[in-house]
PDB file of C-alpha atoms in Angstrom:
ATOM      1  CA  MET A   1      40.553  27.122  54.460  1.00 94.00           C
ATOM      2  CA  GLY A   2      43.929  25.857  55.209  1.00 96.00           C
ATOM      3  CA  ALA A   3      46.526  28.033  56.519  1.00 97.00           C
ATOM      4  CA  TYR A   4      50.283  26.954  56.292  1.00 97.00           C
ATOM      5  CA  ASN A   5      53.007  28.376  58.234  1.00 97.00           C
ATOM      6  CA  VAL A   6      56.075  29.322  56.833  1.00 97.00           C
ATOM      7  CA  ASN A   7      59.947  30.214  57.842  1.00 96.00           C
ATOM      8  CA  ASN A   8      61.607  30.648  54.370  1.00 96.00           C
ATOM      9  CA  MET A   9      61.890  31.004  51.067  1.00 97.00           C
ATOM     10  CA  GLU A  10      61.377  27.264  49.903  1.00 98.00           C
ATOM     11  CA  GLN A  11      58.204  26.598  51.970  1.00 98.00           C
ATOM     12  CA  ILE A  12      56.368  29.724  50.740  1.00 98.00           C
ATOM     13  CA  GLN A  13      57.361  28.780  47.417  1.00 98.00           C
ATOM     14  CA  ALA A  14      55.815  25.168  47.843  1.00 98.00           C
ATOM     15  CA  ILE A  15      52.621  26.386  49.373  1.00 98.00           C
ATOM     16  CA  MET A  16      52.219  28.561  46.191  1.00 98.00           C
ATOM     17  CA  ALA A  17      53.097  25.920  43.915  1.00 98.00           C
ATOM     18  CA  ALA A  18      50.477  23.217  45.492  1.00 98.00           C
ATOM     19  CA  ALA A  19      47.693  26.258  45.743  1.00 98.00           C
ATOM     20  CA  LYS A  20      48.424  26.826  41.994  1.00 98.00           C
ATOM     21  CA  GLU A  21      48.602  23.096  41.071  1.00 98.00           C
ATOM     22  CA  THR A  22      45.162  22.833  43.006  1.00 98.00           C
ATOM     23  CA  GLN A  23      43.869  25.854  42.301  1.00 98.00           C
ATOM     24  CA  SER A  24      43.024  26.711  45.965  1.00 98.00           C
ATOM     25  CA  PRO A  25      42.862  29.660  47.935  1.00 97.00           C
ATOM     26  CA  VAL A  26      45.369  29.854  50.596  1.00 97.00           C
ATOM     27  CA  ILE A  27      46.262  31.489  53.709  1.00 98.00           C
ATOM     28  CA  ILE A  28      50.093  31.578  54.236  1.00 98.00           C
ATOM     29  CA  GLN A  29      50.619  32.512  58.144  1.00 97.00           C
ATOM     30  CA  ALA A  30      54.049  33.427  60.142  1.00 96.00           C
ATOM     31  CA  SER A  31      54.403  33.208  63.930  1.00 93.00           C
ATOM     32  CA  ARG A  32      56.561  35.693  65.797  1.00 90.00           C
ATOM     33  CA  GLY A  33      59.240  33.130  66.033  1.00 91.00           C
ATOM     34  CA  ALA A  34      59.557  32.770  62.254  1.00 94.00           C
ATOM     35  CA  LEU A  35      59.495  36.874  62.054  1.00 92.00           C
ATOM     36  CA  LYS A  36      61.923  37.200  64.736  1.00 91.00           C
ATOM     37  CA  TYR A  37      63.745  34.142  62.852  1.00 93.00           C
ATOM     38  CA  SER A  38      63.863  35.818  59.529  1.00 92.00           C
ATOM     39  CA  ASN A  39      64.397  39.369  60.645  1.00 89.00           C
ATOM     40  CA  PHE A  40      60.684  40.416  59.866  1.00 88.00           C
ATOM     41  CA  THR A  41      61.186  42.100  56.817  1.00 93.00           C
ATOM     42  CA  TYR A  42      62.722  39.641  55.013  1.00 95.00           C
ATOM     43  CA  LEU A  43      59.662  37.067  55.654  1.00 95.00           C
ATOM     44  CA  GLY A  44      57.151  39.653  55.028  1.00 94.00           C
ATOM     45  CA  TYR A  45      58.736  40.481  51.373  1.00 95.00           C
ATOM     46  CA  LEU A  46      58.663  36.945  50.686  1.00 96.00           C
ATOM     47  CA  MET A  47      55.419  36.464  51.421  1.00 95.00           C
ATOM     48  CA  LYS A  48      54.473  39.442  49.399  1.00 95.00           C
ATOM     49  CA  ALA A  49      56.635  37.935  46.645  1.00 97.00           C
ATOM     50  CA  ALA A  50      53.873  35.129  46.784  1.00 96.00           C
ATOM     51  CA  VAL A  51      50.776  37.493  46.136  1.00 94.00           C
ATOM     52  CA  ILE A  52      52.638  39.247  43.086  1.00 95.00           C
ATOM     53  CA  GLU A  53      53.949  35.983  41.823  1.00 96.00           C
ATOM     54  CA  ASN A  54      50.295  34.223  41.667  1.00 96.00           C
ATOM     55  CA  PRO A  55      47.767  36.806  40.741  1.00 94.00           C
ATOM     56  CA  ASP A  56      45.295  33.824  39.945  1.00 94.00           C
ATOM     57  CA  ILE A  57      45.497  32.682  43.328  1.00 96.00           C
ATOM     58  CA  PRO A  58      43.572  34.684  46.483  1.00 95.00           C
ATOM     59  CA  VAL A  59      46.305  35.060  48.873  1.00 96.00           C
ATOM     60  CA  ALA A  60      45.987  36.032  52.756  1.00 96.00           C
ATOM     61  CA  MET A  61      48.997  36.949  54.912  1.00 97.00           C
ATOM     62  CA  HIS A  62      48.325  35.823  58.226  1.00 97.00           C
ATOM     63  CA  LEU A  63      50.286  36.823  61.749  1.00 97.00           C
ATOM     64  CA  ASP A  64      49.856  33.554  63.765  1.00 96.00           C
ATOM     65  CA  HIS A  65      49.784  33.824  67.617  1.00 93.00           C
ATOM     66  CA  GLY A  66      50.583  37.576  68.034  1.00 94.00           C
ATOM     67  CA  ASN A  67      51.013  37.985  71.864  1.00 94.00           C
ATOM     68  CA  SER A  68      50.699  41.803  72.178  1.00 95.00           C
ATOM     69  CA  LEU A  69      49.003  44.935  69.921  1.00 97.00           C
ATOM     70  CA  GLY A  70      52.618  45.559  69.361  1.00 96.00           C
ATOM     71  CA  SER A  71      53.149  42.570  67.489  1.00 95.00           C
ATOM     72  CA  ALA A  72      49.979  42.735  65.670  1.00 96.00           C
ATOM     73  CA  ILE A  73      51.044  46.502  64.825  1.00 97.00           C
ATOM     74  CA  LYS A  74      54.404  45.432  63.622  1.00 95.00           C
ATOM     75  CA  ALA A  75      52.852  42.444  60.961  1.00 96.00           C
ATOM     76  CA  ILE A  76      50.222  45.377  59.942  1.00 97.00           C
ATOM     77  CA  ASP A  77      53.439  47.430  59.310  1.00 95.00           C
ATOM     78  CA  LEU A  78      54.902  44.888  56.916  1.00 94.00           C
ATOM     79  CA  GLY A  79      51.566  44.739  54.950  1.00 95.00           C
ATOM     80  CA  PHE A  80      49.996  41.430  56.723  1.00 96.00           C
ATOM     81  CA  SER A  81      46.274  41.127  55.503  1.00 97.00           C
ATOM     82  CA  SER A  82      44.991  39.279  58.853  1.00 97.00           C
ATOM     83  CA  VAL A  83      46.625  38.848  62.244  1.00 98.00           C
ATOM     84  CA  MET A  84      45.895  36.603  65.354  1.00 97.00           C
ATOM     85  CA  ILE A  85      45.949  37.949  69.139  1.00 97.00           C
ATOM     86  CA  ASP A  86      46.195  34.926  71.171  1.00 94.00           C
ATOM     87  CA  GLY A  87      45.227  37.039  74.641  1.00 94.00           C
ATOM     88  CA  SER A  88      44.444  33.078  75.767  1.00 90.00           C
ATOM     89  CA  LEU A  89      47.990  33.306  77.083  1.00 90.00           C
ATOM     90  CA  LEU A  90      49.576  36.499  78.746  1.00 93.00           C
ATOM     91  CA  GLU A  91      52.710  38.398  76.622  1.00 92.00           C
ATOM     92  CA  ASP A  92      54.800  35.563  77.423  1.00 89.00           C
ATOM     93  CA  GLY A  93      52.747  32.800  75.088  1.00 82.00           C
ATOM     94  CA  LYS A  94      52.938  30.433  77.856  1.00 83.00           C
ATOM     95  CA  THR A  95      50.843  31.492  80.800  1.00 89.00           C
ATOM     96  CA  ALA A  96      47.201  31.224  80.790  1.00 87.00           C
ATOM     97  CA  SER A  97      45.575  34.505  81.035  1.00 92.00           C
ATOM     98  CA  THR A  98      42.022  35.816  82.532  1.00 93.00           C
ATOM     99  CA  TYR A  99      38.839  36.059  80.514  1.00 95.00           C
ATOM    100  CA  ASP A 100      39.315  40.166  81.132  1.00 96.00           C
ATOM    101  CA  TYR A 101      42.662  40.233  79.899  1.00 96.00           C
ATOM    102  CA  ASN A 102      42.020  38.365  76.775  1.00 96.00           C
ATOM    103  CA  VAL A 103      38.696  40.845  76.164  1.00 97.00           C
ATOM    104  CA  LYS A 104      41.119  43.896  76.816  1.00 97.00           C
ATOM    105  CA  VAL A 105      43.730  42.952  74.188  1.00 97.00           C
ATOM    106  CA  THR A 106      41.790  41.237  71.674  1.00 98.00           C
ATOM    107  CA  ARG A 107      39.753  44.617  71.943  1.00 98.00           C
ATOM    108  CA  SER A 108      43.019  46.803  71.189  1.00 98.00           C
ATOM    109  CA  VAL A 109      44.167  44.861  67.971  1.00 98.00           C
ATOM    110  CA  VAL A 110      40.873  44.734  66.576  1.00 98.00           C
ATOM    111  CA  GLU A 111      40.176  48.799  66.811  1.00 98.00           C
ATOM    112  CA  TYR A 112      43.892  49.030  65.529  1.00 98.00           C
ATOM    113  CA  ALA A 113      43.433  46.722  62.830  1.00 98.00           C
ATOM    114  CA  HIS A 114      40.182  47.487  61.639  1.00 98.00           C
ATOM    115  CA  ALA A 115      40.813  51.189  61.047  1.00 97.00           C
ATOM    116  CA  ARG A 116      43.277  49.467  58.512  1.00 97.00           C
ATOM    117  CA  GLY A 117      41.296  46.742  56.899  1.00 98.00           C
ATOM    118  CA  VAL A 118      42.768  44.376  58.609  1.00 98.00           C
ATOM    119  CA  SER A 119      41.163  41.485  60.046  1.00 98.00           C
ATOM    120  CA  VAL A 120      41.559  39.680  63.232  1.00 98.00           C
ATOM    121  CA  GLU A 121      41.421  36.197  64.509  1.00 98.00           C
ATOM    122  CA  ALA A 122      41.210  35.431  68.679  1.00 97.00           C
ATOM    123  CA  GLU A 123      41.328  32.671  70.767  1.00 95.00           C
ATOM    124  CA  ILE A 124      39.734  31.541  73.805  1.00 93.00           C
ATOM    125  CA  GLY A 125      40.213  27.941  75.513  1.00 85.00           C
ATOM    126  CA  THR A 126      43.867  26.719  75.537  1.00 75.00           C
ATOM    127  CA  LEU A 127      45.281  23.969  73.434  1.00 66.00           C
ATOM    128  CA  GLY A 128      48.207  21.359  74.946  1.00 53.00           C
ATOM    129  CA  GLY A 129      51.658  21.232  73.509  1.00 44.00           C
ATOM    130  CA  ILE A 130      54.016  23.608  72.917  1.00 43.00           C
ATOM    131  CA  GLU A 131      55.263  24.992  69.658  1.00 51.00           C
ATOM    132  CA  ASP A 132      57.704  27.660  68.332  1.00 51.00           C
ATOM    133  CA  GLY A 133      57.509  28.711  71.835  1.00 47.00           C
ATOM    134  CA  VAL A 134      54.023  29.343  72.215  1.00 48.00           C
ATOM    135  CA  GLY A 135      51.423  27.390  74.635  1.00 45.00           C
ATOM    136  CA  SER A 136      50.992  26.820  78.349  1.00 45.00           C
ATOM    137  CA  GLY A 137      51.280  22.892  78.088  1.00 49.00           C
ATOM    138  CA  LYS A 138      47.806  22.680  79.246  1.00 59.00           C
ATOM    139  CA  ILE A 139      44.422  21.819  77.496  1.00 65.00           C
ATOM    140  CA  HIS A 140      41.351  23.896  78.418  1.00 81.00           C
ATOM    141  CA  LEU A 141      38.557  23.268  76.469  1.00 89.00           C
ATOM    142  CA  THR A 142      36.650  26.487  75.436  1.00 93.00           C
ATOM    143  CA  ASP A 143      33.205  27.343  76.787  1.00 93.00           C
ATOM    144  CA  PRO A 144      30.348  27.673  74.206  1.00 95.00           C
ATOM    145  CA  LYS A 145      28.747  30.406  76.383  1.00 96.00           C
ATOM    146  CA  GLU A 146      32.111  32.246  77.156  1.00 96.00           C
ATOM    147  CA  ALA A 147      32.702  31.876  72.976  1.00 96.00           C
ATOM    148  CA  GLU A 148      29.681  33.676  72.301  1.00 97.00           C
ATOM    149  CA  LYS A 149      30.265  36.649  75.061  1.00 98.00           C
ATOM    150  CA  PHE A 150      34.076  36.912  74.041  1.00 97.00           C
ATOM    151  CA  VAL A 151      32.613  37.192  70.584  1.00 98.00           C
ATOM    152  CA  ASN A 152      30.306  39.774  71.487  1.00 98.00           C
ATOM    153  CA  GLU A 153      32.505  41.877  73.436  1.00 98.00           C
ATOM    154  CA  THR A 154      35.471  42.268  71.000  1.00 98.00           C
ATOM    155  CA  ASP A 155      34.149  42.211  67.562  1.00 97.00           C
ATOM    156  CA  VAL A 156      36.672  39.707  66.072  1.00 98.00           C
ATOM    157  CA  ASP A 157      36.357  38.124  62.658  1.00 98.00           C
ATOM    158  CA  SER A 158      37.028  34.752  63.481  1.00 98.00           C
ATOM    159  CA  LEU A 159      37.689  33.010  66.694  1.00 98.00           C
ATOM    160  CA  ALA A 160      40.213  29.662  67.447  1.00 96.00           C
ATOM    161  CA  ILE A 161      38.584  27.463  70.026  1.00 95.00           C
ATOM    162  CA  ALA A 162      39.835  24.355  72.073  1.00 92.00           C
ATOM    163  CA  ILE A 163      38.253  20.888  71.660  1.00 92.00           C
ATOM    164  CA  GLY A 164      41.258  18.883  72.264  1.00 86.00           C
ATOM    165  CA  THR A 165      43.954  19.663  69.587  1.00 81.00           C
ATOM    166  CA  SER A 166      47.487  20.086  70.419  1.00 71.00           C
ATOM    167  CA  HIS A 167      50.421  21.954  69.474  1.00 61.00           C
ATOM    168  CA  GLY A 168      53.507  19.659  68.491  1.00 63.00           C
ATOM    169  CA  ALA A 169      53.984  16.470  66.918  1.00 58.00           C
ATOM    170  CA  TYR A 170      52.808  14.318  70.273  1.00 59.00           C
ATOM    171  CA  LYS A 171      49.359  15.183  70.342  1.00 54.00           C
ATOM    172  CA  PHE A 172      47.693  12.374  72.205  1.00 54.00           C
ATOM    173  CA  LYS A 173      48.827   9.301  74.573  1.00 60.00           C
ATOM    174  CA  GLY A 174      45.980   7.392  73.221  1.00 55.00           C
ATOM    175  CA  ALA A 175      42.907   7.586  70.365  1.00 58.00           C
ATOM    176  CA  ALA A 176      42.623  10.952  69.431  1.00 67.00           C
ATOM    177  CA  ASN A 177      39.486  12.164  70.884  1.00 78.00           C
ATOM    178  CA  LEU A 178      38.063  15.633  69.777  1.00 88.00           C
ATOM    179  CA  ALA A 179      35.175  17.384  71.747  1.00 91.00           C
ATOM    180  CA  PHE A 180      32.836  17.824  68.883  1.00 94.00           C
ATOM    181  CA  ASP A 181      29.698  18.303  71.042  1.00 94.00           C
ATOM    182  CA  VAL A 182      31.855  21.435  72.063  1.00 94.00           C
ATOM    183  CA  LEU A 183      32.222  23.008  68.328  1.00 96.00           C
ATOM    184  CA  LYS A 184      28.395  21.988  67.677  1.00 97.00           C
ATOM    185  CA  GLU A 185      27.514  24.491  70.264  1.00 97.00           C
ATOM    186  CA  ILE A 186      29.748  27.081  69.449  1.00 97.00           C
ATOM    187  CA  ARG A 187      28.892  26.772  66.004  1.00 97.00           C
ATOM    188  CA  ALA A 188      25.009  27.396  67.005  1.00 97.00           C
ATOM    189  CA  LEU A 189      26.164  30.181  69.094  1.00 98.00           C
ATOM    190  CA  ILE A 190      28.565  32.172  66.825  1.00 97.00           C
ATOM    191  CA  ASP A 191      28.236  33.179  63.323  1.00 96.00           C
ATOM    192  CA  ILE A 192      32.059  33.908  62.229  1.00 97.00           C
ATOM    193  CA  PRO A 193      34.468  31.215  61.105  1.00 98.00           C
ATOM    194  CA  ILE A 194      35.923  28.883  63.577  1.00 98.00           C
ATOM    195  CA  VAL A 195      39.560  28.023  63.613  1.00 97.00           C
ATOM    196  CA  LEU A 196      41.499  24.809  64.606  1.00 95.00           C
ATOM    197  CA  HIS A 197      44.808  25.422  65.800  1.00 92.00           C
ATOM    198  CA  GLY A 198      47.338  22.275  66.603  1.00 87.00           C
ATOM    199  CA  ALA A 199      45.559  20.364  63.689  1.00 87.00           C
ATOM    200  CA  SER A 200      48.332  18.824  61.857  1.00 88.00           C
ATOM    201  CA  SER A 201      47.784  15.051  61.115  1.00 91.00           C
ATOM    202  CA  VAL A 202      51.432  13.689  61.847  1.00 91.00           C
ATOM    203  CA  PRO A 203      51.158  11.436  59.004  1.00 91.00           C
ATOM    204  CA  LYS A 204      52.705   7.782  60.139  1.00 93.00           C
ATOM    205  CA  GLU A 205      54.661   7.517  56.443  1.00 95.00           C
ATOM    206  CA  LEU A 206      56.061  11.110  57.307  1.00 95.00           C
ATOM    207  CA  THR A 207      57.462  10.220  60.770  1.00 95.00           C
ATOM    208  CA  ASP A 208      58.527   6.325  59.392  1.00 95.00           C
ATOM    209  CA  GLU A 209      60.749   8.442  57.165  1.00 95.00           C
ATOM    210  CA  VAL A 210      62.163  10.874  59.269  1.00 96.00           C
ATOM    211  CA  ASN A 211      62.669   7.731  61.613  1.00 95.00           C
ATOM    212  CA  LYS A 212      64.520   5.929  58.468  1.00 96.00           C
ATOM    213  CA  TYR A 213      67.196   8.083  57.946  1.00 96.00           C
ATOM    214  CA  GLY A 214      68.323   8.789  61.483  1.00 95.00           C
ATOM    215  CA  GLY A 215      65.394  10.656  63.000  1.00 94.00           C
ATOM    216  CA  LYS A 216      64.171   9.841  66.787  1.00 93.00           C
ATOM    217  CA  MET A 217      60.382  10.515  66.790  1.00 91.00           C
ATOM    218  CA  PRO A 218      58.965   7.562  68.363  1.00 86.00           C
ATOM    219  CA  GLY A 219      55.178   7.732  69.119  1.00 84.00           C
ATOM    220  CA  ALA A 220      54.553  10.769  67.512  1.00 84.00           C
ATOM    221  CA  THR A 221      50.827  11.152  66.546  1.00 84.00           C
ATOM    222  CA  GLY A 222      48.442  13.968  65.155  1.00 87.00           C
ATOM    223  CA  VAL A 223      44.780  14.784  64.399  1.00 91.00           C
ATOM    224  CA  PRO A 224      43.368  11.997  62.139  1.00 91.00           C
ATOM    225  CA  MET A 225      42.130  13.435  58.588  1.00 94.00           C
ATOM    226  CA  LEU A 226      38.621  11.909  58.780  1.00 94.00           C
ATOM    227  CA  ASN A 227      38.391  13.952  62.178  1.00 93.00           C
ATOM    228  CA  LEU A 228      39.267  16.909  60.597  1.00 95.00           C
ATOM    229  CA  GLN A 229      36.891  16.399  57.907  1.00 96.00           C
ATOM    230  CA  GLU A 230      34.667  15.479  60.236  1.00 96.00           C
ATOM    231  CA  ALA A 231      35.389  19.317  62.254  1.00 96.00           C
ATOM    232  CA  ILE A 232      35.070  21.186  58.997  1.00 97.00           C
ATOM    233  CA  LYS A 233      31.350  19.613  58.244  1.00 97.00           C
ATOM    234  CA  LEU A 234      30.768  20.898  61.591  1.00 96.00           C
ATOM    235  CA  GLY A 235      31.572  24.746  61.061  1.00 95.00           C
ATOM    236  CA  VAL A 236      35.279  24.694  61.236  1.00 97.00           C
ATOM    237  CA  SER A 237      36.410  27.345  58.339  1.00 97.00           C
ATOM    238  CA  LYS A 238      40.302  27.394  59.140  1.00 97.00           C
ATOM    239  CA  ILE A 239      42.815  24.958  59.876  1.00 97.00           C
ATOM    240  CA  ASN A 240      46.352  25.797  60.991  1.00 95.00           C
ATOM    241  CA  VAL A 241      49.069  23.330  59.471  1.00 95.00           C
ATOM    242  CA  ASP A 242      52.440  23.539  60.902  1.00 94.00           C
ATOM    243  CA  THR A 243      54.120  20.090  62.422  1.00 93.00           C
ATOM    244  CA  ASP A 244      53.321  18.104  58.866  1.00 95.00           C
ATOM    245  CA  GLY A 245      55.166  20.781  56.854  1.00 96.00           C
ATOM    246  CA  ARG A 246      57.996  20.557  59.168  1.00 96.00           C
ATOM    247  CA  LEU A 247      58.138  16.787  58.950  1.00 96.00           C
ATOM    248  CA  ALA A 248      58.416  16.171  55.127  1.00 97.00           C
ATOM    249  CA  ILE A 249      60.649  19.048  54.866  1.00 98.00           C
ATOM    250  CA  THR A 250      63.038  17.131  57.423  1.00 97.00           C
ATOM    251  CA  ALA A 251      62.375  13.717  56.087  1.00 97.00           C
ATOM    252  CA  ALA A 252      63.663  15.012  52.396  1.00 98.00           C
ATOM    253  CA  ILE A 253      66.633  16.676  53.889  1.00 98.00           C
ATOM    254  CA  ARG A 254      67.519  13.686  55.980  1.00 98.00           C
ATOM    255  CA  LYS A 255      67.180  11.373  52.922  1.00 98.00           C
ATOM    256  CA  VAL A 256      69.556  13.303  50.888  1.00 98.00           C
ATOM    257  CA  PHE A 257      72.333  13.695  53.502  1.00 97.00           C
ATOM    258  CA  THR A 258      72.289   9.547  54.064  1.00 97.00           C
ATOM    259  CA  GLU A 259      72.276   8.574  50.490  1.00 98.00           C
ATOM    260  CA  ALA A 260      74.075  11.409  49.200  1.00 98.00           C
ATOM    261  CA  PRO A 261      76.526  12.903  51.978  1.00 97.00           C
ATOM    262  CA  GLU A 262      78.863  14.094  49.209  1.00 98.00           C
ATOM    263  CA  LYS A 263      76.371  16.992  48.645  1.00 97.00           C
ATOM    264  CA  PHE A 264      76.743  20.276  50.032  1.00 97.00           C
ATOM    265  CA  ASP A 265      75.323  22.717  48.284  1.00 98.00           C
ATOM    266  CA  PRO A 266      72.066  23.734  49.751  1.00 97.00           C
ATOM    267  CA  ARG A 267      69.873  23.613  46.709  1.00 98.00           C
ATOM    268  CA  ASP A 268      70.424  19.603  46.785  1.00 98.00           C
ATOM    269  CA  TYR A 269      68.721  19.236  49.779  1.00 98.00           C
ATOM    270  CA  LEU A 270      66.391  22.408  50.162  1.00 98.00           C
ATOM    271  CA  GLY A 271      64.907  21.471  46.414  1.00 98.00           C
ATOM    272  CA  PRO A 272      63.347  18.322  47.346  1.00 98.00           C
ATOM    273  CA  ALA A 273      62.420  19.421  50.692  1.00 98.00           C
ATOM    274  CA  ARG A 274      60.490  22.067  48.655  1.00 98.00           C
ATOM    275  CA  THR A 275      59.057  19.489  46.496  1.00 98.00           C
ATOM    276  CA  ALA A 276      58.392  17.050  49.269  1.00 98.00           C
ATOM    277  CA  LEU A 277      56.616  19.918  50.856  1.00 98.00           C
ATOM    278  CA  THR A 278      54.202  20.837  47.710  1.00 98.00           C
ATOM    279  CA  ASN A 279      53.406  16.959  47.275  1.00 98.00           C
ATOM    280  CA  LEU A 280      51.945  17.142  51.161  1.00 98.00           C
ATOM    281  CA  ILE A 281      50.251  20.676  50.665  1.00 98.00           C
ATOM    282  CA  ILE A 282      48.481  19.534  47.140  1.00 98.00           C
ATOM    283  CA  THR A 283      47.315  16.489  49.549  1.00 98.00           C
ATOM    284  CA  LYS A 284      46.104  19.043  52.302  1.00 98.00           C
ATOM    285  CA  MET A 285      44.348  21.260  49.881  1.00 98.00           C
ATOM    286  CA  LYS A 286      42.056  18.248  48.391  1.00 98.00           C
ATOM    287  CA  ASP A 287      41.510  16.712  51.889  1.00 97.00           C
ATOM    288  CA  PHE A 288      40.556  19.884  53.175  1.00 97.00           C
ATOM    289  CA  GLY A 289      37.884  20.421  50.268  1.00 97.00           C
ATOM    290  CA  THR A 290      39.554  24.257  49.088  1.00 98.00           C
ATOM    291  CA  ALA A 291      41.182  22.725  45.375  1.00 98.00           C
ATOM    292  CA  GLY A 292      39.278  24.084  42.739  1.00 98.00           C
ATOM    293  CA  HIS A 293      38.065  27.218  44.501  1.00 98.00           C
ATOM    294  CA  ALA A 294      40.845  29.613  43.574  1.00 97.00           C
ATOM    295  CA  LYS A 295      38.026  31.297  41.027  1.00 95.00           C
ATOM    296  CA  ASP A 296      35.332  31.596  43.990  1.00 95.00           C
ATOM    297  CA  TYR A 297      36.605  34.639  45.229  1.00 87.00           C
ATOM    298  CA  ALA A 298      37.272  38.608  43.901  1.00 85.00           C
ATOM    299  CA  PRO A 299      40.124  40.165  45.545  1.00 82.00           C
ATOM    300  CA  LYS A 300      39.318  43.039  47.671  1.00 88.00           C
ATOM    301  CA  SER A 301      42.278  45.428  48.942  1.00 91.00           C
ATOM    302  CA  LEU A 302      42.836  46.359  52.581  1.00 94.00           C
ATOM    303  CA  GLU A 303      41.092  50.154  51.265  1.00 95.00           C
ATOM    304  CA  ASP A 304      37.894  48.085  50.619  1.00 95.00           C
ATOM    305  CA  ILE A 305      38.036  46.184  53.766  1.00 96.00           C
ATOM    306  CA  LYS A 306      38.428  49.414  55.949  1.00 96.00           C
ATOM    307  CA  LYS A 307      35.455  51.010  54.075  1.00 96.00           C
ATOM    308  CA  LEU A 308      33.816  48.052  55.144  1.00 94.00           C
ATOM    309  CA  TYR A 309      34.660  47.990  58.767  1.00 96.00           C
ATOM    310  CA  ALA A 310      34.043  51.758  58.447  1.00 95.00           C
ATOM    311  CA  SER A 311      30.261  51.401  57.128  1.00 93.00           C
ATOM    312  CA  LYS A 312      29.197  48.705  60.210  1.00 83.00           C
TER     313      LYS A 312
END
């Protein structure tokens, strides 16, 4: 499953247009920074509109990189069906935490969320890079045995792991080098969905387009799609995409400003940006293998899931 970050109406519309075009189930996710930028309620209701407008598409509303029980509660109050608690970092979102801290904060979110039918993603290990103010800037690969212990102690629903990916548009100084051996070992030890953060591909054609119209992104690199497809084969179930969407939008807007400097109506540049993002997400959905699978899933309400958790 692709999980695509959103900050505004055009991004949400673009992602949902791609999901409808490809008949893909989809996760639309908002970070704490995105929710704060939109004053929380605005973005929450725009995400709900995506569900209302697309009754034939399975949609999950997900909080990306929650940093505390409080941030998870706020998202759940907005109607999110899934939340992430990143206890691998302290509440500042930058300082690496301890294992015990991670277990404690994750467990508190699991208990609160499950009682309301909301699923929980957690993280163990740390990624490189910083994006949207989140990240320690250092890579610490996930220890497979620790991951197994963590899942057993927290009852979390999905687990984000660190195998060498990185936040942002500058992921690698050389060739991409993911620790597939670590992924294989973790997959053999846990039976819940595995999540890959920092997994945008940063396509060269997009950075070239940004630079062509006045941008400055020399040396930007991402995770090659072939590597992501290999990770999927080895057991990754959810892949987060944020940077690639930003690049597609920026390239389209820069092109309008350069080629038609007389334009000043936001619709004249946000419209092309929305179309560019739709086209990008269509390729992601096809490459990830979600295209054509929208009908595979019967929708369940939060009350349905609440009863499922209670029966365990």
